[in-house]
Amino acid sequence: MTQFHRVVIRLHTAPLAVADWLAFDAAGQLLQQGQGTQWPAAEQLDLALPAAWLTQHRLRLPASKDKQRQQLIAQALEDRVLGPLADYRWQSQRLGDDTCVWVWPAAEQQRLSEWLASQSWAPQRWIAEFALLPAQDDVLLPAGEGWLLRCAGQCLWLADASEAELLCPTGAPAAQSRAALAAPSKDAAVLLRGKLSGVSLRVDWQQWHWPLYLLGVLLVLLLLGQIIQWRQLASREASLRQELRQTFASLYPGVPVVDPVLQWQSLQQNPASQGQADALALAQKIASQLDGNLGVESLAAKEGKVSLILPASQAAAIPARLQAQGLKVTSQTLPDGRSQLEITP
């Protein structure tokens, strides 16, 4: 079975229809040609933009960066095309010292895109029909409709082959058959590439396999991080609640602990217990200045002052730290060697 590397479709323009198709092998040799919509399967499907829509402009531009070069081309085309440049599409190609620019109507491109969508065809590339001309200098070959002429380096479309006599100053080349058409070269200008909008709604999910996999992994890691953070916060909250209950129980022995925060606020708002509330506030301040591992054996808050009982090893460190915070500290050594501190604001 013959293996076709590329099939190029050529068109009639009014109305839009397939004029013919050309099948080439990997070496660029024309193996088969035909008409209608039943072309052989090939690795690549190209669409030849009708030469009747195309004009070629050769520009000599100064050396410049790509963005500046595009601006220079647009400025040059504004003086050459009929009507606003926004009504046209164009693509440039470097040919030695010159820049070759292909220009075609935007309305025709839109019409062709809609027609391709209705046919469910998805060509990988749009190329100029002139790219099918062989490499020889002057040549005259049939187009999808009309004729393709290259003369003195210029590519022109002719409605009739007899017009070549008027356009070639050195004599028109002899008309040849479709068999002389050649496969587009590797450096042929690609006017549009890829699947055009509306041509095909199919998505190649294989191309998105790894990006979707990585996105899923990132989402799982994000969710796992949120769960770990939530568990840490929940554990910290439970620990703080337990510490608060223990502190309240030590400050108010005999009082049932239900909600220490609300009970604490209620005691502070009760004038009869204002002295105890002041002592409690002082106890909070002292607790914020002490590390949890200093070995405080007991803490009592009453009548606006706080009493601490410390082991002998902490008898010097803690009073100095509290005095540095502006608190008044009275120290007393107990018979067993421990220290009792009385602290007032």
Coordinates of N, CA and C in Angstrom, one line a residue, residues 39-40 43 80 82 132 140-141 151 168 190 192 200 210 234 242 250 281 284 321 341 344:
W39 N -10.0 12.0 -0.6 CA -8.6 11.9 -0.8 C -8.0 10.9 0.1
P40 N -6.8 10.3 -0.2 CA -6.3 9.3 0.6 C -5.8 9.8 2.0
E43 N -0.2 11.6 6.6 CA 0.2 12.1 7.8 C -0.1 13.6 8.1
R80 N 0.0 50.1 0.1 CA -0.1 49.2 -1.0 C -1.5 48.5 -1.2
L82 N -5.7 48.1 -1.0 CA -6.9 49.0 -1.2 C -7.8 48.9 0.0
L132 N 3.0 25.7 -4.3 CA 3.0 24.4 -5.1 C 3.8 24.6 -6.4
L140 N 4.2 28.6 -15.5 CA 2.8 28.8 -15.7 C 2.1 27.5 -15.5
L141 N 1.3 27.4 -14.4 CA 0.6 26.1 -14.1 C -0.8 26.4 -13.7
C151 N 6.9 35.0 -12.7 CA 7.6 35.7 -13.8 C 8.5 36.8 -13.1
C168 N 4.8 39.2 -18.7 CA 6.2 38.8 -18.7 C 6.9 39.6 -19.8
V190 N 3.9 29.6 6.1 CA 2.6 29.0 6.7 C 1.7 30.2 7.1
L192 N -1.5 30.1 8.2 CA -2.2 29.8 9.4 C -1.7 28.4 9.8
S200 N -12.8 22.0 14.5 CA -13.0 20.8 15.2 C -13.2 21.1 16.7
W210 N -0.5 14.7 31.5 CA 0.5 15.1 32.5 C 0.1 16.4 33.2
A234 N -6.8 22.8 66.0 CA -7.8 22.2 66.9 C -7.1 21.7 68.1
Q242 N -7.8 23.6 78.1 CA -7.4 22.9 79.3 C -6.6 23.7 80.3
S250 N -7.5 26.8 89.9 CA -6.5 27.1 91.0 C -6.8 28.4 91.6
A281 N -6.4 39.7 87.1 CA -5.7 40.4 86.0 C -4.2 40.4 86.3
Q284 N -2.7 37.1 85.5 CA -2.5 36.9 84.0 C -1.2 37.6 83.5
R321 N 13.0 39.0 87.3 CA 12.3 39.2 86.1 C 11.0 40.0 86.3
L341 N 6.7 34.3 97.3 CA 6.7 35.7 96.8 C 5.3 36.3 96.9
T344 N 2.6 42.7 94.0 CA 1.5 43.7 93.9 C 1.9 44.6 92.8

